[in-house]
PDB file of C-alpha atoms in Angstrom:
ATOM      1  CA  MET A   1      26.966 -69.903 -87.673  1.00 51.00           C
ATOM      2  CA  PRO A   2      28.276 -68.865 -91.314  1.00 54.00           C
ATOM      3  CA  SER A   3      29.919 -65.398 -91.619  1.00 57.00           C
ATOM      4  CA  ILE A   4      27.430 -62.272 -92.139  1.00 56.00           C
ATOM      5  CA  LYS A   5      29.401 -59.300 -94.359  1.00 54.00           C
ATOM      6  CA  ILE A   6      26.885 -56.378 -93.795  1.00 48.00           C
ATOM      7  CA  THR A   7      27.302 -53.040 -94.455  1.00 48.00           C
ATOM      8  CA  ALA A   8      26.028 -50.173 -92.284  1.00 44.00           C
ATOM      9  CA  VAL A   9      21.747 -50.047 -91.429  1.00 42.00           C
ATOM     10  CA  ALA A  10      20.529 -47.187 -92.552  1.00 39.00           C
ATOM     11  CA  ALA A  11      18.785 -46.793 -88.619  1.00 40.00           C
ATOM     12  CA  PRO A  12      20.727 -44.101 -86.551  1.00 41.00           C
ATOM     13  CA  GLN A  13      21.445 -46.385 -83.437  1.00 43.00           C
ATOM     14  CA  ASN A  14      24.528 -47.824 -85.442  1.00 40.00           C
ATOM     15  CA  THR A  15      26.136 -49.680 -82.350  1.00 38.00           C
ATOM     16  CA  THR A  16      30.536 -49.461 -82.731  1.00 40.00           C
ATOM     17  CA  ALA A  17      33.068 -51.820 -80.635  1.00 34.00           C
ATOM     18  CA  VAL A  18      30.203 -53.677 -78.935  1.00 34.00           C
ATOM     19  CA  MET A  19      32.565 -57.087 -79.927  1.00 35.00           C
ATOM     20  CA  GLY A  20      35.200 -55.316 -77.083  1.00 40.00           C
ATOM     21  CA  ASP A  21      38.079 -55.523 -79.266  1.00 42.00           C
ATOM     22  CA  GLU A  22      39.114 -53.453 -83.339  1.00 43.00           C
ATOM     23  CA  GLU A  23      36.145 -55.449 -84.779  1.00 52.00           C
ATOM     24  CA  GLU A  24      32.844 -52.710 -85.895  1.00 58.00           C
ATOM     25  CA  LEU A  25      28.953 -54.613 -85.761  1.00 60.00           C
ATOM     26  CA  ASP A  26      25.761 -52.149 -86.818  1.00 65.00           C
ATOM     27  CA  LEU A  27      23.173 -53.239 -84.632  1.00 66.00           C
ATOM     28  CA  SER A  28      21.322 -55.984 -87.040  1.00 67.00           C
ATOM     29  CA  GLU A  29      24.559 -57.572 -87.116  1.00 73.00           C
ATOM     30  CA  ALA A  30      25.145 -57.374 -83.869  1.00 78.00           C
ATOM     31  CA  MET A  31      20.832 -58.519 -83.177  1.00 78.00           C
ATOM     32  CA  PHE A  32      22.103 -61.864 -85.459  1.00 82.00           C
ATOM     33  CA  LYS A  33      25.482 -62.841 -84.066  1.00 85.00           C
ATOM     34  CA  THR A  34      23.577 -62.777 -80.197  1.00 87.00           C
ATOM     35  CA  ILE A  35      20.468 -64.358 -81.244  1.00 88.00           C
ATOM     36  CA  GLN A  36      22.833 -66.663 -82.722  1.00 89.00           C
ATOM     37  CA  HIS A  37      24.398 -67.424 -79.855  1.00 91.00           C
ATOM     38  CA  PHE A  38      21.982 -67.217 -77.208  1.00 92.00           C
ATOM     39  CA  VAL A  39      19.153 -69.238 -78.335  1.00 93.00           C
ATOM     40  CA  PRO A  40      20.854 -71.471 -81.452  1.00 92.00           C
ATOM     41  CA  LYS A  41      18.143 -72.683 -83.081  1.00 94.00           C
ATOM     42  CA  PHE A  42      15.368 -69.441 -83.131  1.00 94.00           C
ATOM     43  CA  PHE A  43      16.351 -69.356 -86.690  1.00 91.00           C
ATOM     44  CA  THR A  44      15.485 -72.736 -87.235  1.00 92.00           C
ATOM     45  CA  ALA A  45      11.945 -71.939 -85.135  1.00 93.00           C
ATOM     46  CA  LEU A  46      10.843 -69.739 -87.301  1.00 91.00           C
ATOM     47  CA  SER A  47      11.697 -71.190 -90.610  1.00 90.00           C
ATOM     48  CA  ARG A  48       8.310 -73.871 -88.741  1.00 92.00           C
ATOM     49  CA  ILE A  49       5.367 -71.385 -88.636  1.00 93.00           C
ATOM     50  CA  PRO A  50       3.403 -72.481 -90.861  1.00 93.00           C
ATOM     51  CA  ASP A  51       2.527 -69.880 -93.493  1.00 93.00           C
ATOM     52  CA  PRO A  52      -1.048 -68.646 -93.329  1.00 94.00           C
ATOM     53  CA  ARG A  53      -0.995 -67.020 -97.047  1.00 93.00           C
ATOM     54  CA  ASP A  54      -1.618 -67.860-100.757  1.00 94.00           C
ATOM     55  CA  PRO A  55       2.043 -69.398-101.938  1.00 91.00           C
ATOM     56  CA  THR A  56       1.138 -68.691-105.105  1.00 93.00           C
ATOM     57  CA  ARG A  57       0.406 -64.865-103.935  1.00 91.00           C
ATOM     58  CA  THR A  58       3.693 -64.789-101.653  1.00 91.00           C
ATOM     59  CA  VAL A  59       6.489 -62.662-102.315  1.00 92.00           C
ATOM     60  CA  TYR A  60       7.914 -61.907 -99.024  1.00 92.00           C
ATOM     61  CA  PRO A  61       8.787 -65.050 -97.008  1.00 92.00           C
ATOM     62  CA  ILE A  62       7.640 -65.758 -93.815  1.00 92.00           C
ATOM     63  CA  GLN A  63      10.567 -64.990 -91.407  1.00 91.00           C
ATOM     64  CA  GLU A  64      11.667 -61.815 -93.114  1.00 91.00           C
ATOM     65  CA  PHE A  65       8.496 -61.648 -90.838  1.00 92.00           C
ATOM     66  CA  PHE A  66       9.299 -62.368 -88.542  1.00 90.00           C
ATOM     67  CA  LEU A  67      13.158 -61.057 -88.881  1.00 89.00           C
ATOM     68  CA  VAL A  68      11.935 -57.267 -89.625  1.00 91.00           C
ATOM     69  CA  GLY A  69       9.048 -56.859 -86.966  1.00 90.00           C
ATOM     70  CA  ILE A  70      11.844 -57.840 -84.657  1.00 86.00           C
ATOM     71  CA  LEU A  71      14.659 -55.258 -86.203  1.00 85.00           C
ATOM     72  CA  ALA A  72      11.179 -52.342 -85.841  1.00 87.00           C
ATOM     73  CA  PHE A  73      11.236 -53.225 -82.942  1.00 84.00           C
ATOM     74  CA  MET A  74      15.096 -53.301 -81.561  1.00 81.00           C
ATOM     75  CA  LEU A  75      15.067 -50.012 -83.530  1.00 81.00           C
ATOM     76  CA  LYS A  76      12.172 -48.423 -82.357  1.00 84.00           C
ATOM     77  CA  THR A  77       9.996 -46.703 -85.926  1.00 86.00           C
ATOM     78  CA  ARG A  78       6.736 -46.246 -83.327  1.00 85.00           C
ATOM     79  CA  SER A  79       5.359 -46.913 -86.183  1.00 87.00           C
ATOM     80  CA  ARG A  80       4.286 -49.804 -88.832  1.00 87.00           C
ATOM     81  CA  ARG A  81       4.694 -46.822 -91.269  1.00 88.00           C
ATOM     82  CA  ASN A  82       7.929 -45.989 -90.237  1.00 88.00           C
ATOM     83  CA  ILE A  83       8.831 -48.949 -90.512  1.00 88.00           C
ATOM     84  CA  LYS A  84       8.902 -48.256 -95.406  1.00 86.00           C
ATOM     85  CA  TYR A  85      11.176 -44.550 -94.508  1.00 86.00           C
ATOM     86  CA  ARG A  86      12.633 -46.014 -91.851  1.00 86.00           C
ATOM     87  CA  LEU A  87      14.722 -48.934 -92.488  1.00 86.00           C
ATOM     88  CA  GLY A  88      13.204 -49.360 -96.249  1.00 88.00           C
ATOM     89  CA  THR A  89      16.923 -48.081 -97.428  1.00 88.00           C
ATOM     90  CA  PRO A  90      18.882 -49.921 -99.193  1.00 90.00           C
ATOM     91  CA  LYS A  91      21.985 -50.155 -97.495  1.00 86.00           C
ATOM     92  CA  PHE A  92      18.908 -52.491 -95.007  1.00 86.00           C
ATOM     93  CA  ILE A  93      17.763 -54.268 -97.433  1.00 89.00           C
ATOM     94  CA  ARG A  94      20.824 -55.429 -98.813  1.00 88.00           C
ATOM     95  CA  ASN A  95      21.522 -56.199 -94.947  1.00 85.00           C
ATOM     96  CA  MET A  96      18.602 -58.865 -94.895  1.00 87.00           C
ATOM     97  CA  GLN A  97      19.049 -60.429 -97.789  1.00 89.00           C
ATOM     98  CA  ASN A  98      22.145 -61.298 -96.500  1.00 86.00           C
ATOM     99  CA  VAL A  99      20.576 -62.155 -93.482  1.00 85.00           C
ATOM    100  CA  GLY A 100      18.100 -64.426 -95.177  1.00 87.00           C
ATOM    101  CA  GLY A 101      20.827 -65.674 -98.588  1.00 88.00           C
ATOM    102  CA  VAL A 102      22.615 -67.158 -95.245  1.00 86.00           C
ATOM    103  CA  LEU A 103      20.361 -68.727 -93.290  1.00 87.00           C
ATOM    104  CA  TYR A 104      17.678 -69.072 -95.315  1.00 89.00           C
ATOM    105  CA  PRO A 105      19.009 -69.642 -98.409  1.00 90.00           C
ATOM    106  CA  GLN A 106      15.759 -72.113-100.143  1.00 90.00           C
ATOM    107  CA  GLU A 107      14.021 -69.336 -99.798  1.00 88.00           C
ATOM    108  CA  PRO A 108      15.961 -65.531-101.294  1.00 89.00           C
ATOM    109  CA  PHE A 109      14.355 -62.410 -99.133  1.00 91.00           C
ATOM    110  CA  PRO A 110      13.437 -60.261-102.308  1.00 92.00           C
ATOM    111  CA  ASP A 111      15.597 -56.982-102.870  1.00 91.00           C
ATOM    112  CA  THR A 112      12.023 -54.601-101.525  1.00 92.00           C
ATOM    113  CA  LEU A 113      11.095 -54.458 -98.121  1.00 91.00           C
ATOM    114  CA  LEU A 114       7.905 -55.036 -96.831  1.00 92.00           C
ATOM    115  CA  HIS A 115       5.651 -52.981 -96.040  1.00 91.00           C
ATOM    116  CA  GLY A 116       4.239 -52.082 -92.142  1.00 91.00           C
ATOM    117  CA  ASP A 117       0.581 -52.127 -92.808  1.00 92.00           C
ATOM    118  CA  THR A 118       1.477 -55.878 -94.300  1.00 92.00           C
ATOM    119  CA  LEU A 119       3.360 -57.941 -91.297  1.00 92.00           C
ATOM    120  CA  ASN A 120       0.926 -56.216 -88.774  1.00 92.00           C
ATOM    121  CA  LYS A 121      -1.860 -58.681 -91.019  1.00 93.00           C
ATOM    122  CA  LEU A 122       0.478 -61.776 -91.384  1.00 93.00           C
ATOM    123  CA  VAL A 123       1.159 -61.325 -88.046  1.00 91.00           C
ATOM    124  CA  ASN A 124      -2.529 -61.165 -86.876  1.00 93.00           C
ATOM    125  CA  ARG A 125      -3.518 -64.473 -89.048  1.00 94.00           C
ATOM    126  CA  ILE A 126      -0.550 -66.532 -87.772  1.00 94.00           C
ATOM    127  CA  PRO A 127      -1.751 -68.414 -84.338  1.00 94.00           C
ATOM    128  CA  VAL A 128      -0.522 -67.151 -80.878  1.00 92.00           C
ATOM    129  CA  LYS A 129       1.188 -70.474 -79.921  1.00 95.00           C
ATOM    130  CA  TYR A 130       3.770 -70.129 -82.492  1.00 94.00           C
ATOM    131  CA  SER A 131       4.592 -66.656 -80.680  1.00 90.00           C
ATOM    132  CA  GLN A 132       4.903 -68.128 -77.884  1.00 93.00           C
ATOM    133  CA  GLU A 133       6.768 -71.266 -79.039  1.00 95.00           C
ATOM    134  CA  LEU A 134       9.539 -68.861 -79.892  1.00 92.00           C
ATOM    135  CA  ARG A 135       8.608 -66.766 -76.385  1.00 91.00           C
ATOM    136  CA  ASN A 136       9.713 -70.425 -74.689  1.00 94.00           C
ATOM    137  CA  LEU A 137      12.092 -71.185 -76.353  1.00 95.00           C
ATOM    138  CA  ILE A 138      13.922 -67.873 -75.999  1.00 92.00           C
ATOM    139  CA  LEU A 139      13.455 -68.332 -72.171  1.00 90.00           C
ATOM    140  CA  ARG A 140      13.973 -71.453 -71.643  1.00 94.00           C
ATOM    141  CA  THR A 141      17.789 -71.305 -73.939  1.00 95.00           C
ATOM    142  CA  LEU A 142      18.423 -68.262 -71.824  1.00 91.00           C
ATOM    143  CA  ILE A 143      17.642 -69.725 -68.166  1.00 91.00           C
ATOM    144  CA  ARG A 144      19.049 -73.501 -68.706  1.00 93.00           C
ATOM    145  CA  SER A 145      22.269 -71.879 -69.863  1.00 93.00           C
ATOM    146  CA  ARG A 146      22.092 -69.529 -66.858  1.00 91.00           C
ATOM    147  CA  CYS A 147      22.446 -66.065 -68.909  1.00 88.00           C
ATOM    148  CA  LEU A 148      20.167 -64.795 -66.558  1.00 87.00           C
ATOM    149  CA  GLU A 149      21.866 -65.717 -63.401  1.00 91.00           C
ATOM    150  CA  LYS A 150      23.207 -62.608 -61.796  1.00 90.00           C
ATOM    151  CA  TRP A 151      19.916 -61.037 -62.166  1.00 88.00           C
ATOM    152  CA  ARG A 152      18.044 -63.142 -59.188  1.00 90.00           C
ATOM    153  CA  ILE A 153      16.582 -62.425 -56.855  1.00 91.00           C
ATOM    154  CA  LEU A 154      16.885 -63.960 -53.339  1.00 91.00           C
ATOM    155  CA  SER A 155      17.952 -67.527 -55.252  1.00 89.00           C
ATOM    156  CA  SER A 156      14.979 -67.222 -57.802  1.00 90.00           C
ATOM    157  CA  TYR A 157      13.969 -65.257 -61.919  1.00 87.00           C
ATOM    158  CA  ALA A 158      11.759 -62.141 -61.117  1.00 87.00           C
ATOM    159  CA  VAL A 159       8.549 -61.161 -63.666  1.00 83.00           C
ATOM    160  CA  VAL A 160       7.488 -57.765 -64.235  1.00 83.00           C
ATOM    161  CA  ILE A 161       4.111 -57.943 -65.833  1.00 79.00           C
ATOM    162  CA  ASP A 162       3.605 -53.776 -66.854  1.00 73.00           C
ATOM    163  CA  GLY A 163      -0.401 -53.829 -66.464  1.00 72.00           C
ATOM    164  CA  THR A 164      -0.728 -49.809 -67.545  1.00 69.00           C
ATOM    165  CA  GLY A 165      -3.585 -49.504 -69.228  1.00 64.00           C
ATOM    166  CA  ALA A 166      -4.393 -52.253 -69.383  1.00 67.00           C
ATOM    167  CA  ILE A 167      -7.972 -51.077 -67.341  1.00 69.00           C
ATOM    168  CA  ASN A 168      -9.806 -48.965 -69.985  1.00 67.00           C
ATOM    169  CA  TYR A 169     -13.508 -47.015 -69.663  1.00 69.00           C
ATOM    170  CA  HIS A 170     -14.959 -45.223 -71.977  1.00 71.00           C
ATOM    171  CA  ASN A 171     -16.888 -42.674 -69.604  1.00 76.00           C
ATOM    172  CA  ARG A 172     -15.038 -41.270 -66.585  1.00 73.00           C
ATOM    173  CA  HIS A 173     -15.732 -44.077 -63.697  1.00 72.00           C
ATOM    174  CA  CYS A 174     -13.871 -41.453 -60.590  1.00 75.00           C
ATOM    175  CA  LEU A 175     -12.576 -38.783 -60.192  1.00 75.00           C
ATOM    176  CA  THR A 176      -8.843 -39.971 -60.169  1.00 72.00           C
ATOM    177  CA  ALA A 177      -9.791 -40.254 -63.611  1.00 69.00           C
ATOM    178  CA  GLN A 178      -7.450 -38.883 -66.633  1.00 68.00           C
ATOM    179  CA  ARG A 179      -8.072 -38.997 -70.164  1.00 67.00           C
ATOM    180  CA  ASN A 180      -6.460 -40.386 -72.915  1.00 63.00           C
ATOM    181  CA  ARG A 181      -8.651 -40.177 -76.244  1.00 62.00           C
ATOM    182  CA  PRO A 182     -10.802 -41.245 -76.159  1.00 64.00           C
ATOM    183  CA  THR A 183     -10.800 -43.353 -72.937  1.00 59.00           C
ATOM    184  CA  PHE A 184     -10.338 -42.667 -69.897  1.00 55.00           C
ATOM    185  CA  THR A 185      -7.286 -45.079 -67.565  1.00 58.00           C
ATOM    186  CA  HIS A 186      -5.653 -44.463 -64.121  1.00 57.00           C
TER     187      HIS A 186
END
């Protein structure tokens, strides 16, 4: 991956000395270098996702949507509305333009940040199979390169599924159900 010079990200979770030496990285730069190191085909896989939008009305490249979505999750923005407030700073936008200029020079990133609702609408229009292919690419690459080897349990990988909140009821169905407006859960 070519060298990317990124100024400090606007979010409060800046990391320093991530590499163990004197080199200082902010969180976005550390994320891009980590992805490139462990899953080098990730960014090219992002560019292969078909864009369902009208090309004449498209402002933001589809790759920027996914990168902002990943960063919003990692930086714990908590809501789509906070994408604008926590990530919409000039430093963050410059960082995204630098990263986009290196990874996707044919599609420059604009000098404004997309809105969280726009991100949600696009993600809802993209077929789930493309997200599953990205997930499979990441897992397959990590397993084949033996990056997850030290976390095996009895020589097998453990899979954890969070099923909390998977079943919700609109009416109280038993005495132990907790009221979680507007539904009841266990």
